PDB file of C-alpha atoms in Angstrom:
ATOM      1  CA  UNK A   1     -17.376  10.443   3.534  1.00 32.00           C
ATOM      2  CA  UNK A   2     -15.852   7.065   3.069  1.00 34.00           C
ATOM      3  CA  UNK A   3     -17.337   6.697  -0.379  1.00 36.00           C
ATOM      4  CA  UNK A   4     -15.984  10.082  -1.490  1.00 38.00           C
ATOM      5  CA  UNK A   5     -12.459   9.236  -0.179  1.00 46.00           C
ATOM      6  CA  UNK A   6     -12.840   5.688  -1.595  1.00 45.00           C
ATOM      7  CA  UNK A   7     -13.348   7.070  -5.099  1.00 42.00           C
ATOM      8  CA  UNK A   8     -10.308   9.258  -4.839  1.00 43.00           C
ATOM      9  CA  UNK A   9      -8.362   6.227  -3.471  1.00 42.00           C
ATOM     10  CA  UNK A  10      -9.506   3.941  -6.281  1.00 41.00           C
ATOM     11  CA  UNK A  11      -8.320   6.735  -8.747  1.00 43.00           C
ATOM     12  CA  UNK A  12      -4.795   6.814  -7.149  1.00 42.00           C
ATOM     13  CA  UNK A  13      -4.534   2.950  -7.136  1.00 44.00           C
ATOM     14  CA  UNK A  14      -5.506   2.790 -10.688  1.00 40.00           C
ATOM     15  CA  UNK A  15      -3.041   5.507 -11.729  1.00 41.00           C
ATOM     16  CA  UNK A  16      -0.343   3.745  -9.763  1.00 41.00           C
ATOM     17  CA  UNK A  17      -1.260   0.452 -11.405  1.00 43.00           C
ATOM     18  CA  UNK A  18      -1.263   1.888 -14.850  1.00 39.00           C
ATOM     19  CA  UNK A  19       2.015   3.642 -14.268  1.00 41.00           C
ATOM     20  CA  UNK A  20       3.593   0.368 -13.132  1.00 41.00           C
ATOM     21  CA  UNK A  21       2.223  -1.480 -16.199  1.00 42.00           C
ATOM     22  CA  UNK A  22       3.184   1.199 -18.606  1.00 41.00           C
ATOM     23  CA  UNK A  23       6.695   1.789 -17.510  1.00 43.00           C
ATOM     24  CA  UNK A  24       9.651  -0.343 -18.783  1.00 47.00           C
ATOM     25  CA  UNK A  25      10.981  -1.747 -15.417  1.00 46.00           C
ATOM     26  CA  UNK A  26      13.378  -4.106 -17.368  1.00 59.00           C
ATOM     27  CA  UNK A  27      15.331  -5.950 -14.631  1.00 77.00           C
ATOM     28  CA  UNK A  28      14.509  -3.530 -11.779  1.00 89.00           C
ATOM     29  CA  UNK A  29      11.776  -3.512  -9.288  1.00 92.00           C
ATOM     30  CA  UNK A  30       8.952  -1.155 -10.106  1.00 95.00           C
ATOM     31  CA  UNK A  31       7.437   0.376  -7.066  1.00 94.00           C
ATOM     32  CA  UNK A  32       5.753   3.810  -7.308  1.00 86.00           C
ATOM     33  CA  UNK A  33       5.686   6.323  -9.977  1.00 86.00           C
ATOM     34  CA  UNK A  34       5.794  10.217  -9.869  1.00 92.00           C
ATOM     35  CA  UNK A  35       6.013  11.532  -6.307  1.00 94.00           C
ATOM     36  CA  UNK A  36       2.475  12.201  -4.857  1.00 95.00           C
ATOM     37  CA  UNK A  37       0.957  13.040  -1.525  1.00 96.00           C
ATOM     38  CA  UNK A  38      -2.047  10.944  -0.303  1.00 95.00           C
ATOM     39  CA  UNK A  39      -4.270  11.536   2.558  1.00 96.00           C
ATOM     40  CA  UNK A  40      -5.435   8.350   4.277  1.00 95.00           C
ATOM     41  CA  UNK A  41      -8.437   8.822   6.591  1.00 94.00           C
ATOM     42  CA  UNK A  42      -7.512   6.856   9.709  1.00 93.00           C
ATOM     43  CA  UNK A  43     -10.134   7.468  12.613  1.00 89.00           C
ATOM     44  CA  UNK A  44      -8.292   7.173  16.132  1.00 86.00           C
ATOM     45  CA  UNK A  45      -8.326   3.668  17.206  1.00 84.00           C
ATOM     46  CA  UNK A  46      -9.542   2.113  14.013  1.00 90.00           C
ATOM     47  CA  UNK A  47      -7.000   0.373  11.847  1.00 94.00           C
ATOM     48  CA  UNK A  48      -6.996   1.057   7.994  1.00 96.00           C
ATOM     49  CA  UNK A  49      -5.224  -0.796   5.374  1.00 97.00           C
ATOM     50  CA  UNK A  50      -3.156   0.842   2.662  1.00 97.00           C
ATOM     51  CA  UNK A  51      -2.252  -0.850  -0.654  1.00 96.00           C
ATOM     52  CA  UNK A  52       0.329  -0.222  -3.345  1.00 96.00           C
ATOM     53  CA  UNK A  53       1.200  -2.060  -6.569  1.00 96.00           C
ATOM     54  CA  UNK A  54       4.694  -3.335  -7.420  1.00 96.00           C
ATOM     55  CA  UNK A  55       6.323  -5.414 -10.176  1.00 97.00           C
ATOM     56  CA  UNK A  56       9.085  -7.755  -9.553  1.00 97.00           C
ATOM     57  CA  UNK A  57      12.216  -7.458 -11.617  1.00 96.00           C
ATOM     58  CA  UNK A  58      11.908  -9.307 -15.020  1.00 95.00           C
ATOM     59  CA  UNK A  59      14.965 -11.325 -14.441  1.00 93.00           C
ATOM     60  CA  UNK A  60      14.429 -12.817 -10.898  1.00 95.00           C
ATOM     61  CA  UNK A  61      11.822 -13.563  -8.277  1.00 97.00           C
ATOM     62  CA  UNK A  62      11.374 -11.177  -5.526  1.00 97.00           C
ATOM     63  CA  UNK A  63      11.303 -12.614  -1.866  1.00 98.00           C
ATOM     64  CA  UNK A  64       9.813 -10.116   0.572  1.00 98.00           C
ATOM     65  CA  UNK A  65      11.352  -9.788   3.962  1.00 98.00           C
ATOM     66  CA  UNK A  66       9.348  -6.935   5.385  1.00 97.00           C
ATOM     67  CA  UNK A  67       6.942  -4.115   4.491  1.00 97.00           C
ATOM     68  CA  UNK A  68       6.977  -1.068   6.724  1.00 97.00           C
ATOM     69  CA  UNK A  69       6.454   2.820   6.831  1.00 97.00           C
ATOM     70  CA  UNK A  70       9.421   4.915   6.014  1.00 97.00           C
ATOM     71  CA  UNK A  71       9.763   8.087   8.157  1.00 97.00           C
ATOM     72  CA  UNK A  72       6.637   7.264  10.224  1.00 96.00           C
ATOM     73  CA  UNK A  73       5.452   9.851  12.634  1.00 96.00           C
ATOM     74  CA  UNK A  74       2.395   9.331  14.793  1.00 94.00           C
ATOM     75  CA  UNK A  75       1.306   6.071  13.295  1.00 94.00           C
ATOM     76  CA  UNK A  76       2.082   2.321  13.764  1.00 93.00           C
ATOM     77  CA  UNK A  77       2.506  -0.345  11.192  1.00 94.00           C
ATOM     78  CA  UNK A  78       0.578  -3.506  11.675  1.00 95.00           C
ATOM     79  CA  UNK A  79       0.315  -6.779   9.653  1.00 97.00           C
ATOM     80  CA  UNK A  80       1.513  -6.736   6.099  1.00 98.00           C
ATOM     81  CA  UNK A  81       0.157  -8.859   3.243  1.00 98.00           C
ATOM     82  CA  UNK A  82       0.763  -9.476  -0.488  1.00 97.00           C
ATOM     83  CA  UNK A  83      -1.742 -10.430  -3.114  1.00 97.00           C
ATOM     84  CA  UNK A  84      -0.698 -11.558  -6.567  1.00 95.00           C
ATOM     85  CA  UNK A  85      -2.412  -9.647  -9.219  1.00 96.00           C
ATOM     86  CA  UNK A  86      -2.487 -12.388 -11.810  1.00 91.00           C
ATOM     87  CA  UNK A  87      -5.848 -13.725 -12.962  1.00 89.00           C
ATOM     88  CA  UNK A  88      -7.181 -10.192 -13.365  1.00 89.00           C
ATOM     89  CA  UNK A  89      -7.383  -9.306  -9.770  1.00 93.00           C
ATOM     90  CA  UNK A  90      -7.972  -5.667  -8.883  1.00 94.00           C
ATOM     91  CA  UNK A  91      -5.523  -4.105  -6.512  1.00 95.00           C
ATOM     92  CA  UNK A  92      -6.991  -3.061  -3.017  1.00 96.00           C
ATOM     93  CA  UNK A  93      -6.329   0.579  -2.216  1.00 94.00           C
ATOM     94  CA  UNK A  94      -7.080   2.297   1.061  1.00 94.00           C
ATOM     95  CA  UNK A  95      -9.790   0.498   2.914  1.00 95.00           C
ATOM     96  CA  UNK A  96     -11.059  -0.415   6.426  1.00 94.00           C
ATOM     97  CA  UNK A  97      -9.198  -3.387   7.872  1.00 95.00           C
ATOM     98  CA  UNK A  98     -10.062  -6.090   7.232  1.00 94.00           C
ATOM     99  CA  UNK A  99     -11.692  -5.877   3.860  1.00 92.00           C
ATOM    100  CA  UNK A 100     -13.442  -9.062   4.038  1.00 84.00           C
ATOM    101  CA  UNK A 101     -16.120  -8.267   1.388  1.00 88.00           C
ATOM    102  CA  UNK A 102     -13.462  -7.571  -1.276  1.00 90.00           C
ATOM    103  CA  UNK A 103     -12.865 -10.661  -3.516  1.00 92.00           C
ATOM    104  CA  UNK A 104      -9.124  -9.941  -3.907  1.00 93.00           C
ATOM    105  CA  UNK A 105      -8.734 -10.182  -0.240  1.00 95.00           C
ATOM    106  CA  UNK A 106      -9.236 -13.886  -0.359  1.00 94.00           C
ATOM    107  CA  UNK A 107      -6.001 -14.352  -2.175  1.00 96.00           C
ATOM    108  CA  UNK A 108      -3.801 -12.721   0.479  1.00 97.00           C
ATOM    109  CA  UNK A 109      -0.698 -14.052   2.162  1.00 97.00           C
ATOM    110  CA  UNK A 110       1.559 -12.794   4.822  1.00 98.00           C
ATOM    111  CA  UNK A 111       4.036 -10.591   3.236  1.00 98.00           C
ATOM    112  CA  UNK A 112       7.086 -11.915   5.189  1.00 97.00           C
ATOM    113  CA  UNK A 113       8.741 -14.568   3.172  1.00 97.00           C
ATOM    114  CA  UNK A 114       6.277 -14.264   0.243  1.00 98.00           C
ATOM    115  CA  UNK A 115       7.793 -14.608  -3.325  1.00 97.00           C
ATOM    116  CA  UNK A 116       6.576 -12.568  -6.237  1.00 97.00           C
ATOM    117  CA  UNK A 117       7.476 -14.403  -9.547  1.00 97.00           C
ATOM    118  CA  UNK A 118       9.828 -12.546 -12.000  1.00 97.00           C
ATOM    119  CA  UNK A 119       8.141  -9.864 -13.974  1.00 96.00           C
ATOM    120  CA  UNK A 120       4.664 -10.274 -12.005  1.00 96.00           C
ATOM    121  CA  UNK A 121       2.761  -7.670 -10.243  1.00 97.00           C
ATOM    122  CA  UNK A 122       1.523  -7.808  -6.734  1.00 97.00           C
ATOM    123  CA  UNK A 123      -0.560  -5.662  -4.299  1.00 97.00           C
ATOM    124  CA  UNK A 124       1.274  -4.870  -1.100  1.00 97.00           C
ATOM    125  CA  UNK A 125      -1.086  -4.258   1.723  1.00 97.00           C
ATOM    126  CA  UNK A 126      -0.118  -2.724   5.099  1.00 98.00           C
ATOM    127  CA  UNK A 127      -2.277  -2.056   8.085  1.00 97.00           C
ATOM    128  CA  UNK A 128      -1.902   1.305   9.808  1.00 96.00           C
ATOM    129  CA  UNK A 129      -3.224   2.887  12.915  1.00 93.00           C
ATOM    130  CA  UNK A 130      -2.670   6.350  14.456  1.00 90.00           C
ATOM    131  CA  UNK A 131      -0.688   6.090  17.667  1.00 83.00           C
ATOM    132  CA  UNK A 132      -2.642   8.684  19.426  1.00 83.00           C
ATOM    133  CA  UNK A 133      -5.160  11.468  18.961  1.00 84.00           C
ATOM    134  CA  UNK A 134      -2.933  13.510  16.592  1.00 89.00           C
ATOM    135  CA  UNK A 135      -2.492  12.995  12.929  1.00 93.00           C
ATOM    136  CA  UNK A 136       0.447  11.092  11.507  1.00 95.00           C
ATOM    137  CA  UNK A 137       2.515  10.746   8.367  1.00 96.00           C
ATOM    138  CA  UNK A 138       5.031   8.740   6.631  1.00 97.00           C
ATOM    139  CA  UNK A 139       7.529   9.530   3.763  1.00 97.00           C
ATOM    140  CA  UNK A 140       6.771   6.331   1.964  1.00 97.00           C
ATOM    141  CA  UNK A 141       6.022   2.616   2.062  1.00 97.00           C
ATOM    142  CA  UNK A 142       9.136   0.512   2.179  1.00 97.00           C
ATOM    143  CA  UNK A 143       9.718  -2.994   1.064  1.00 97.00           C
ATOM    144  CA  UNK A 144      12.719  -4.924   2.255  1.00 97.00           C
ATOM    145  CA  UNK A 145      13.597  -7.938   0.090  1.00 97.00           C
ATOM    146  CA  UNK A 146      16.318 -10.412  -0.428  1.00 95.00           C
ATOM    147  CA  UNK A 147      19.120  -8.294  -2.046  1.00 92.00           C
ATOM    148  CA  UNK A 148      17.843  -4.757  -1.234  1.00 94.00           C
ATOM    149  CA  UNK A 149      15.234  -2.295  -0.124  1.00 96.00           C
ATOM    150  CA  UNK A 150      13.026   0.171  -1.887  1.00 96.00           C
ATOM    151  CA  UNK A 151      10.697   3.022  -0.845  1.00 96.00           C
ATOM    152  CA  UNK A 152       7.873   4.231  -3.066  1.00 96.00           C
ATOM    153  CA  UNK A 153       7.486   7.836  -3.895  1.00 94.00           C
ATOM    154  CA  UNK A 154       4.184   8.577  -2.094  1.00 96.00           C
ATOM    155  CA  UNK A 155       4.017  10.697   0.889  1.00 97.00           C
ATOM    156  CA  UNK A 156       1.274   9.592   3.216  1.00 97.00           C
ATOM    157  CA  UNK A 157      -0.770  11.851   5.519  1.00 96.00           C
ATOM    158  CA  UNK A 158      -2.854   9.826   8.028  1.00 96.00           C
ATOM    159  CA  UNK A 159      -5.668  12.046   9.358  1.00 94.00           C
ATOM    160  CA  UNK A 160      -9.050  11.687  10.950  1.00 92.00           C
ATOM    161  CA  UNK A 161     -10.545  13.964   8.309  1.00 92.00           C
ATOM    162  CA  UNK A 162      -9.164  14.281   4.818  1.00 92.00           C
ATOM    163  CA  UNK A 163     -11.701  16.758   3.722  1.00 90.00           C
ATOM    164  CA  UNK A 164      -9.939  19.591   5.762  1.00 80.00           C
ATOM    165  CA  UNK A 165      -6.486  20.881   4.845  1.00 75.00           C
ATOM    166  CA  UNK A 166      -4.069  21.083   7.843  1.00 65.00           C
ATOM    167  CA  UNK A 167      -3.259  24.622   8.726  1.00 57.00           C
TER     168      UNK A 167
END
């Protein structure tokens, strides 16, 4: 089951990454593309990590203050990390936490206070756990940075089983 959802996750991460690369962000922060809903399999009591790609504005470095869940219900945000995507690193998507076997993971740094150079891409990583037996959700991943805040356009559903549609 993890492999099947892993392939779907990889497709979403690649699509988001390509959308970020293909859009003309100019002097604006690029974080998210078209609105989508993503189911993240989060077993009760087991933390998962969710990854998103962003590109700093072309004209200035981006200094991260905080990464969190916007509109979170039934889930808790944990540690947050950032990985620069220079050097051909592949973004991390939705994976078990910690993803020690992933080579990109070795380049992580705590998100708070991290700087993403102007025009560069980075992988934002946020640990999530369900706060109880019930499923949870969030209206997006939010980044607070010096000078502003932005929420991506992904709606997240955090469930124990993503193969079943909630009724």
